[in-house]
mmCIF file of C-alpha atoms in Angstrom:
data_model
loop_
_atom_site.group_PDB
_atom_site.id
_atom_site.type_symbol
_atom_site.label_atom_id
_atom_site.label_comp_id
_atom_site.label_asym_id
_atom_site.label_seq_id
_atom_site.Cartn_x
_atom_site.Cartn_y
_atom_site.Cartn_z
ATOM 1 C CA UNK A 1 14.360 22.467 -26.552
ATOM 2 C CA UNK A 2 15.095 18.781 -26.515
ATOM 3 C CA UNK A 3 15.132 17.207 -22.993
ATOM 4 C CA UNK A 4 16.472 13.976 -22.003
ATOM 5 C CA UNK A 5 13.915 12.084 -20.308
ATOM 6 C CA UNK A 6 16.875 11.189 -18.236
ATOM 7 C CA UNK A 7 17.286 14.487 -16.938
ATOM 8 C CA UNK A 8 15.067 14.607 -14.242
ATOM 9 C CA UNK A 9 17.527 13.408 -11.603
ATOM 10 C CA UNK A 10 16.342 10.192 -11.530
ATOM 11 C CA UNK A 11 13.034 10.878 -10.060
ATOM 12 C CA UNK A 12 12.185 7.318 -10.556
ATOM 13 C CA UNK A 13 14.974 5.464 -8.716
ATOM 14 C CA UNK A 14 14.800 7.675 -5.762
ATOM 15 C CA UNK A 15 11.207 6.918 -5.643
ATOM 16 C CA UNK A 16 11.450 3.003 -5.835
ATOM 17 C CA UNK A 17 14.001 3.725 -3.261
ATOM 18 C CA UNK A 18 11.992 5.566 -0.783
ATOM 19 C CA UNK A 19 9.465 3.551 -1.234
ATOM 20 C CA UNK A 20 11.194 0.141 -0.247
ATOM 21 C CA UNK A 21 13.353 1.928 2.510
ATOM 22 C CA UNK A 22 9.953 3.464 4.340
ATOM 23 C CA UNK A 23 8.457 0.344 4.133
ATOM 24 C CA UNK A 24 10.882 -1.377 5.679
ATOM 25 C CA UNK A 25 11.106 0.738 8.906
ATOM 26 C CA UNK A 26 7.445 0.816 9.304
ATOM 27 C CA UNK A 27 7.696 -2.818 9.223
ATOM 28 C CA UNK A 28 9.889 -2.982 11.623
ATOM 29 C CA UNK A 29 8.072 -0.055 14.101
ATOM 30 C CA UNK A 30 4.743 -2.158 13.295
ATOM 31 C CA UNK A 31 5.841 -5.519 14.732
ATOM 32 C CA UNK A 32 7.359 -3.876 17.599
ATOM 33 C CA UNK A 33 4.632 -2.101 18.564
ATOM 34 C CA UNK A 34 1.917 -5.224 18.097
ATOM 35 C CA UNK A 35 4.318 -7.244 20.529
ATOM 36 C CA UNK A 36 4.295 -4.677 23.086
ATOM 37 C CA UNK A 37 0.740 -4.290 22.834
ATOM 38 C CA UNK A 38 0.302 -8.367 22.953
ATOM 39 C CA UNK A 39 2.838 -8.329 25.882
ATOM 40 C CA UNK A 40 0.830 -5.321 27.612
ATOM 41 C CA UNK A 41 -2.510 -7.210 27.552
ATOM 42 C CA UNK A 42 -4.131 -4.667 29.811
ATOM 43 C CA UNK A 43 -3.584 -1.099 28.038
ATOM 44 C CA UNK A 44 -5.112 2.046 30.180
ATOM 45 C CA UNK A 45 -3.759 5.364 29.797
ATOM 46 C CA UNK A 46 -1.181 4.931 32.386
ATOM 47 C CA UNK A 47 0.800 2.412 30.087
ATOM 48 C CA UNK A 48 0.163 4.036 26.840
ATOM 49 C CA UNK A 49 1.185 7.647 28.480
ATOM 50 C CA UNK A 50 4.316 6.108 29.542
ATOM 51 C CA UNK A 51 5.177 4.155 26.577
ATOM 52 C CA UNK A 52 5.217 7.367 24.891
ATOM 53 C CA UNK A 53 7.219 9.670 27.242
ATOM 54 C CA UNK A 54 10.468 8.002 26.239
ATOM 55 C CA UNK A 55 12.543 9.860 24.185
ATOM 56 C CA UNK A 56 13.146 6.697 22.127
ATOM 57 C CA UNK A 57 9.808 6.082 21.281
ATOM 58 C CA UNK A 58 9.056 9.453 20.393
ATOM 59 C CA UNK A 59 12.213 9.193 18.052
ATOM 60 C CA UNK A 60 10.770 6.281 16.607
ATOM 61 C CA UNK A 61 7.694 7.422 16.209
ATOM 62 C CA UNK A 62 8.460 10.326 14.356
ATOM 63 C CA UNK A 63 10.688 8.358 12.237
ATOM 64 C CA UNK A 64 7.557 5.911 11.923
ATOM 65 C CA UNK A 65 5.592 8.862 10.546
ATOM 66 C CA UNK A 66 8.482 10.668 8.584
ATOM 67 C CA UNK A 67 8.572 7.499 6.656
ATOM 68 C CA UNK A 68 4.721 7.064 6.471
ATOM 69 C CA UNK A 69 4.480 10.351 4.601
ATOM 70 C CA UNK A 70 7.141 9.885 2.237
ATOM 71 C CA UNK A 71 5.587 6.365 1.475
ATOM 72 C CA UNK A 72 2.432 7.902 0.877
ATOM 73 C CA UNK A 73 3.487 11.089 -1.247
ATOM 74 C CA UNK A 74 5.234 8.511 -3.440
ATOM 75 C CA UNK A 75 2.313 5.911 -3.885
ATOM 76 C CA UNK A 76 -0.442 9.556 -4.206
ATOM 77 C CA UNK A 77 1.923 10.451 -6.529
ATOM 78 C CA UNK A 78 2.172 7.347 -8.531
ATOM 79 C CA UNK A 79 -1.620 6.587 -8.460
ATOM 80 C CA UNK A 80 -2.400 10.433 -9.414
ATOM 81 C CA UNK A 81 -0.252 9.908 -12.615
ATOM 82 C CA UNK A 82 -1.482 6.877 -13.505
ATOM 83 C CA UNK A 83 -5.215 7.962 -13.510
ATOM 84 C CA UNK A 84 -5.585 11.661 -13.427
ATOM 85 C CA UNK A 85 -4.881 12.873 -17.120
ATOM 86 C CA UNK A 86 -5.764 16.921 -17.000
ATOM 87 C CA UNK A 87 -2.658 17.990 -15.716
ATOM 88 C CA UNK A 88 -3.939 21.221 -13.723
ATOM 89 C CA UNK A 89 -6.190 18.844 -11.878
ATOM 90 C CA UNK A 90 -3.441 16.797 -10.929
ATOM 91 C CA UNK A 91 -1.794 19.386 -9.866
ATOM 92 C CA UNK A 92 -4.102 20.643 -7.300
ATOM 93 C CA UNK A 93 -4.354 17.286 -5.802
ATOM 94 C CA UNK A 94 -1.052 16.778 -5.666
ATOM 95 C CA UNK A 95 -0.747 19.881 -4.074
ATOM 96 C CA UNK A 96 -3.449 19.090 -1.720
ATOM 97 C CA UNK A 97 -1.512 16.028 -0.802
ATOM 98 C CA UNK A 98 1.953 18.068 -0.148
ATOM 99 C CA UNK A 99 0.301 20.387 1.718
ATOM 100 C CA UNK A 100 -2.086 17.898 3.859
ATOM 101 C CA UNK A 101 1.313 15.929 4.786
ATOM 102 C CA UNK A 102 3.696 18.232 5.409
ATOM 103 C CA UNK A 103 0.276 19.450 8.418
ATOM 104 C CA UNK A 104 0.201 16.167 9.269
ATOM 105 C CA UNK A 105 4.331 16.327 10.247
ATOM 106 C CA UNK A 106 3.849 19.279 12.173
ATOM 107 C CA UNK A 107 0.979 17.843 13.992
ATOM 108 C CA UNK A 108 2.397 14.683 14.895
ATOM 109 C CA UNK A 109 5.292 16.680 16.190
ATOM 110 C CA UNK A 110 3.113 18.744 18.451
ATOM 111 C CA UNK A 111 1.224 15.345 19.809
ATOM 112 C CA UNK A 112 4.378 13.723 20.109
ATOM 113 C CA UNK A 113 6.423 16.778 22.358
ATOM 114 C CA UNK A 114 3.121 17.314 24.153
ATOM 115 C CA UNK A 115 3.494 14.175 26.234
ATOM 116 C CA UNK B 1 9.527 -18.857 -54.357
ATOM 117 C CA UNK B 2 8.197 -19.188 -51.214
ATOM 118 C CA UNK B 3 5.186 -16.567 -50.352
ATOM 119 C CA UNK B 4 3.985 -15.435 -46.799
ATOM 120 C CA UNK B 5 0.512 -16.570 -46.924
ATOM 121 C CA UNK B 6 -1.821 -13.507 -46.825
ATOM 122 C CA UNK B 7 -3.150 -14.172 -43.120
ATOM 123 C CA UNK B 8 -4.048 -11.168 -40.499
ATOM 124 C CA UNK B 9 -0.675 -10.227 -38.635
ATOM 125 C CA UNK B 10 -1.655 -11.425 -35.749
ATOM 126 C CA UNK B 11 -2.821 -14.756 -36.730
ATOM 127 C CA UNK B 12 1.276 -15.510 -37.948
ATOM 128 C CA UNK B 13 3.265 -17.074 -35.649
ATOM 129 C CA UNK B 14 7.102 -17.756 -36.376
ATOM 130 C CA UNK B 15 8.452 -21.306 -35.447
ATOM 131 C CA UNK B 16 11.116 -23.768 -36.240
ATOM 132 C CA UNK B 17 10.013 -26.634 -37.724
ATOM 133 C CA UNK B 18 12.594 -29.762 -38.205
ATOM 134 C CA UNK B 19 15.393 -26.935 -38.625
ATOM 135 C CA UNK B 20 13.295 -25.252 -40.672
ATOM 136 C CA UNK B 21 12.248 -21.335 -40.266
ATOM 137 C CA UNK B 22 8.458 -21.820 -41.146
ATOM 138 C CA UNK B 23 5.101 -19.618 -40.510
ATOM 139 C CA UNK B 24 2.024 -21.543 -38.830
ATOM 140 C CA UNK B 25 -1.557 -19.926 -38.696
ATOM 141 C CA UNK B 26 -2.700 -20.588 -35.294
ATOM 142 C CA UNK B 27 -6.596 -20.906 -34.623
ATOM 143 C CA UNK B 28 -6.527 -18.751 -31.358
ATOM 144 C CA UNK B 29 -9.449 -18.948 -28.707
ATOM 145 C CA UNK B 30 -11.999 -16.201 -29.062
ATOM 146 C CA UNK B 31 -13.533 -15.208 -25.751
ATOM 147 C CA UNK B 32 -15.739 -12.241 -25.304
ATOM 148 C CA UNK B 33 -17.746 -13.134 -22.730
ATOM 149 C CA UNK B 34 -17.827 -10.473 -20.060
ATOM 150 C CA UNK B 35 -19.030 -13.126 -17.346
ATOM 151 C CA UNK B 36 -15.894 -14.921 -17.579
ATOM 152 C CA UNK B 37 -13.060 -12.601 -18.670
ATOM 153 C CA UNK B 38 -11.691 -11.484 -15.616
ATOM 154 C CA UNK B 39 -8.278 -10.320 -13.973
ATOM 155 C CA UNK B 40 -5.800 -12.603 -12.863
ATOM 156 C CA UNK B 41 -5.322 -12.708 -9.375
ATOM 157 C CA UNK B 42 -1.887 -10.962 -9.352
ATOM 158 C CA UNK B 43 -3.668 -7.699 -10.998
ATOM 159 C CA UNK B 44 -6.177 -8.085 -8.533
ATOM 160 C CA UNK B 45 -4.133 -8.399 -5.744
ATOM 161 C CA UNK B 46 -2.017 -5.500 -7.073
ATOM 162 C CA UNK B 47 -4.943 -3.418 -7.669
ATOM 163 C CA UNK B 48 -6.328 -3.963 -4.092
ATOM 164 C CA UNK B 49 -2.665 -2.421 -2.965
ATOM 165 C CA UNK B 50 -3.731 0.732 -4.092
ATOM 166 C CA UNK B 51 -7.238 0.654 -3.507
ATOM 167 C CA UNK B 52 -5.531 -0.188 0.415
ATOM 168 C CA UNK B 53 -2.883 2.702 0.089
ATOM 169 C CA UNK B 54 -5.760 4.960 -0.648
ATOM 170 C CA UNK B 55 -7.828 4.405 2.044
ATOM 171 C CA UNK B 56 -5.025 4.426 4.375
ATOM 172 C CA UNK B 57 -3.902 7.979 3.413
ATOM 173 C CA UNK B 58 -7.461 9.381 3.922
ATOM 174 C CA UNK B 59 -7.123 8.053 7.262
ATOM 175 C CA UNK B 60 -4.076 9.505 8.084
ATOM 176 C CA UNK B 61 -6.278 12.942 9.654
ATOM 177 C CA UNK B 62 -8.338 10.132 12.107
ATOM 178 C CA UNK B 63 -5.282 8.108 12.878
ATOM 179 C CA UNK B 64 -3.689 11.497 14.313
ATOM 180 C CA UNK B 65 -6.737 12.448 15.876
ATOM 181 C CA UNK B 66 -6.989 9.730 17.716
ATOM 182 C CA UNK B 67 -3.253 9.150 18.478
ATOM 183 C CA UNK B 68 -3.502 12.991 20.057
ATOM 184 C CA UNK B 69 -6.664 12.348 22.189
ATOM 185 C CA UNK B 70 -5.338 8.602 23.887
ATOM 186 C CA UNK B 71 -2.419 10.904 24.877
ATOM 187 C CA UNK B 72 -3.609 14.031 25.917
ATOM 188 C CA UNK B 73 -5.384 12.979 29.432
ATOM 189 C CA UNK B 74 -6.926 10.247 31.273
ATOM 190 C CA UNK B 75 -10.324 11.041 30.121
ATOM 191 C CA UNK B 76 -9.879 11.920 26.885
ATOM 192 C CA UNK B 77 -8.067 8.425 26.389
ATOM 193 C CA UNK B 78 -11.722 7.109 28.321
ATOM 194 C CA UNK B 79 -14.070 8.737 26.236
ATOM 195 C CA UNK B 80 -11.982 8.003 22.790
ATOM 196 C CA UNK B 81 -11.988 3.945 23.870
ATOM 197 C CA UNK B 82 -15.668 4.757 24.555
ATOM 198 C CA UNK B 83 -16.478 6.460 21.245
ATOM 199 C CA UNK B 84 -14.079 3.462 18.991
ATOM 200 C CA UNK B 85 -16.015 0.712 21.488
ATOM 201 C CA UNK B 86 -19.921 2.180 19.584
ATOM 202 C CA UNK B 87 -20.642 -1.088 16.819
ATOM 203 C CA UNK B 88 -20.743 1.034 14.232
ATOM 204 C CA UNK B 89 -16.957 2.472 14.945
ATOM 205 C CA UNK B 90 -15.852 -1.289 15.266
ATOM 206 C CA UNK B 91 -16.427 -2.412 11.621
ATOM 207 C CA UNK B 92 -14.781 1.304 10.500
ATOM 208 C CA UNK B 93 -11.673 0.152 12.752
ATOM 209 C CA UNK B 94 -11.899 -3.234 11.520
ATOM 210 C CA UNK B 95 -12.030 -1.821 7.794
ATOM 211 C CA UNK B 96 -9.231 0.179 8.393
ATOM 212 C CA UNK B 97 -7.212 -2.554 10.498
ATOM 213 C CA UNK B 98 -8.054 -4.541 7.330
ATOM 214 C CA UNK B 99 -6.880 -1.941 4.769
ATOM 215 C CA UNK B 100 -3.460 -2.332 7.121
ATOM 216 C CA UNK B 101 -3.094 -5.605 7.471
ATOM 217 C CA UNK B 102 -3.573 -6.227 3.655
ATOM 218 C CA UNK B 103 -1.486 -3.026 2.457
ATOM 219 C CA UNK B 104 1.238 -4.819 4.971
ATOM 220 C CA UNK B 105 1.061 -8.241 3.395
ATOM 221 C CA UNK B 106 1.058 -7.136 -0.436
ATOM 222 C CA UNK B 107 3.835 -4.638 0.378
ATOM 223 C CA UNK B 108 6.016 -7.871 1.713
ATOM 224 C CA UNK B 109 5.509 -9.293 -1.514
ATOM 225 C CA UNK B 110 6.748 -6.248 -3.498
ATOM 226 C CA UNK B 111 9.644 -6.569 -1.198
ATOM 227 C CA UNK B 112 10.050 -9.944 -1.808
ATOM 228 C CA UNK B 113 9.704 -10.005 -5.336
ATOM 229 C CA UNK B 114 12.713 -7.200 -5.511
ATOM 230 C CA UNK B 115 14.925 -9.507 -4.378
ATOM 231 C CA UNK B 116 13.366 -12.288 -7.076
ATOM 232 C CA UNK B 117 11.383 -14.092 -4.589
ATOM 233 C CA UNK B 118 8.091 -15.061 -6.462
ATOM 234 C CA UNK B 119 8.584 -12.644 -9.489
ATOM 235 C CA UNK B 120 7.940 -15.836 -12.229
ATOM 236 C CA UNK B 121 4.412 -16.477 -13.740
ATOM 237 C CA UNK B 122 3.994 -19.306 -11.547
ATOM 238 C CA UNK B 123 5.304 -18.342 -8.666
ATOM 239 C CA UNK B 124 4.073 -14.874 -9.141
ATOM 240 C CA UNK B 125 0.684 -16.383 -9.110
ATOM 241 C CA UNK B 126 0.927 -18.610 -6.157
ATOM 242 C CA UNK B 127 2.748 -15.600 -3.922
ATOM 243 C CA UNK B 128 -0.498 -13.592 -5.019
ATOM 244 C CA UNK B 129 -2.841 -16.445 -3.550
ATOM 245 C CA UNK B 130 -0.912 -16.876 -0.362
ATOM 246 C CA UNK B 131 -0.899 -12.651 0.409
ATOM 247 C CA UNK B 132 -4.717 -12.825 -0.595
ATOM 248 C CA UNK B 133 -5.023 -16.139 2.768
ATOM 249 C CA UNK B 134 -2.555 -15.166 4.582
ATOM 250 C CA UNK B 135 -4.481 -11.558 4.899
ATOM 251 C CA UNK B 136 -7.718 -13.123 4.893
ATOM 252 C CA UNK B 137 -6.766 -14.886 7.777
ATOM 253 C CA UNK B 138 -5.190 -12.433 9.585
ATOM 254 C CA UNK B 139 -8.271 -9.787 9.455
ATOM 255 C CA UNK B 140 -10.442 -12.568 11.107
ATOM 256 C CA UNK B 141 -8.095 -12.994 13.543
ATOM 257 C CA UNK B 142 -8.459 -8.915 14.090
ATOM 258 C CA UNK B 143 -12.025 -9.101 13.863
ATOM 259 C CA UNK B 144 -11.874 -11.682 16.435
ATOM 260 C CA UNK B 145 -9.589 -9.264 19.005
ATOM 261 C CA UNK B 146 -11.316 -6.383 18.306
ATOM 262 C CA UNK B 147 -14.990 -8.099 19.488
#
């Protein structure tokens, strides 16, 4: 059967699209955390503990990191097919990569709530 | 009749010559050595993205480690400062601050370039030597607040 290599939803222009998007919120979350963290010269636990019991900054944060793995399953996924030919072995480490971020969301949830 | 002189394909180069369609042999430069081939800065500063990106994932594991243990208790946050204050821990941090703050810079230029800021040889190649001082400078500065 003949495919059209347009047929694949546009895999490509959702990816340049996730790509820009995530990288422009963790940007943004990336200034504003280095200017709280110049304005709070002296960090102890106290401040950091407190920073992070907002519910804002938890929102953030998890948006921070939603983003973060997005950006990086698309940029795995772009160097993977760029320089792993055999296509099972791409396939595991893709799937290692799926599986290792999808952990990581569920962890940073945990850390996050567990303030 | 006119004939296409029998030259490698190559070597043929179309142009117009006093309104003229006509075929000129250029004499290109030849240069195979390996000392002084090498990329131009734009490939290398794209190349160093990835290398950047890379790294970055496989931090991702030590980033959350961390970010659970300064927020867990007092003394965990104590003992991780202690542990990221050893020298050797100070030039991983810095490498990884550096994989950042180059990753960051590089991906402003992608940005940029989207929106056809710097995406012309020239400026291409100037953009590409401003992320590679701009981040250069920046990582000192890190260097400099992290010791």
């Amino acid at each position: 059967m003949v495919k059209s290599v347009l047929s694949v939803n546009h895999q490509g222009l959702t990816d340049w699209l996730i790509q820009r998007v995530s990288a422009i919120v963790m940007t943004i979350y990336s200034l504003g955390l280095l200017a709280y963290l110049v304005v709070q010269s002296e960090m102890d636990y106290t401040a950091w503990h407190a920073l992070f019991s907002h519910g804002w900054m938890k929102l953030a944060t998890l948006l921070f990191i939603l983003c973060l793995l997005f950006h990086a399953w698309v940029g795995m996924w772009t160097v993977f097919t760029d320089y792993i030919k055999p296509f099972l072995l791409r396939f595991i480490l893709q799937l290692i990569v799926f599986l290792s971020l999808v952990s990581f969301f569920f962890a940073s949830l945990l850390i996050l709530w567990g303030v | 009749m006119f004939a296409l002189p029998t030259l490698p394909r190559y070597n043929r180069v179309f142009e117009i010559f006093k309104g003229n369609l006509v075929v000129v042999t250029k004499q290109r430069p030849k240069n195979l050595n390996l000392l002084t081939i090498h990329f131009p800065l734009p490939a290398i500063v794209s190349i160093l993205h990835r290398i950047s990106g890379v790294i970055l994932f496989l931090m991702l594991p030590f980033m959350l480690w961390a970010l659970e243990l300064s927020l867990s208790s007092p003394a965990d946050f104590d003992s991780l400062r202690q542990f990221l204050s050893s020298p050797l821990m100070k030039w991983i941090i810095w490498g990884l601050l550096s994989a950042f703050i180059y990753h960051f810079f590089a991906g402003i230029r992608h940005l940029l370039m989207d929106i056809h800021v710097g995406d012309e040889l020239k400026s291409g190649r100037l953009s590409a030597k401003l992320t590679m001082i701009i981040s250069i400078v920046v990582m000192i500065l890190a260097g400099v607040w992290l010791w």
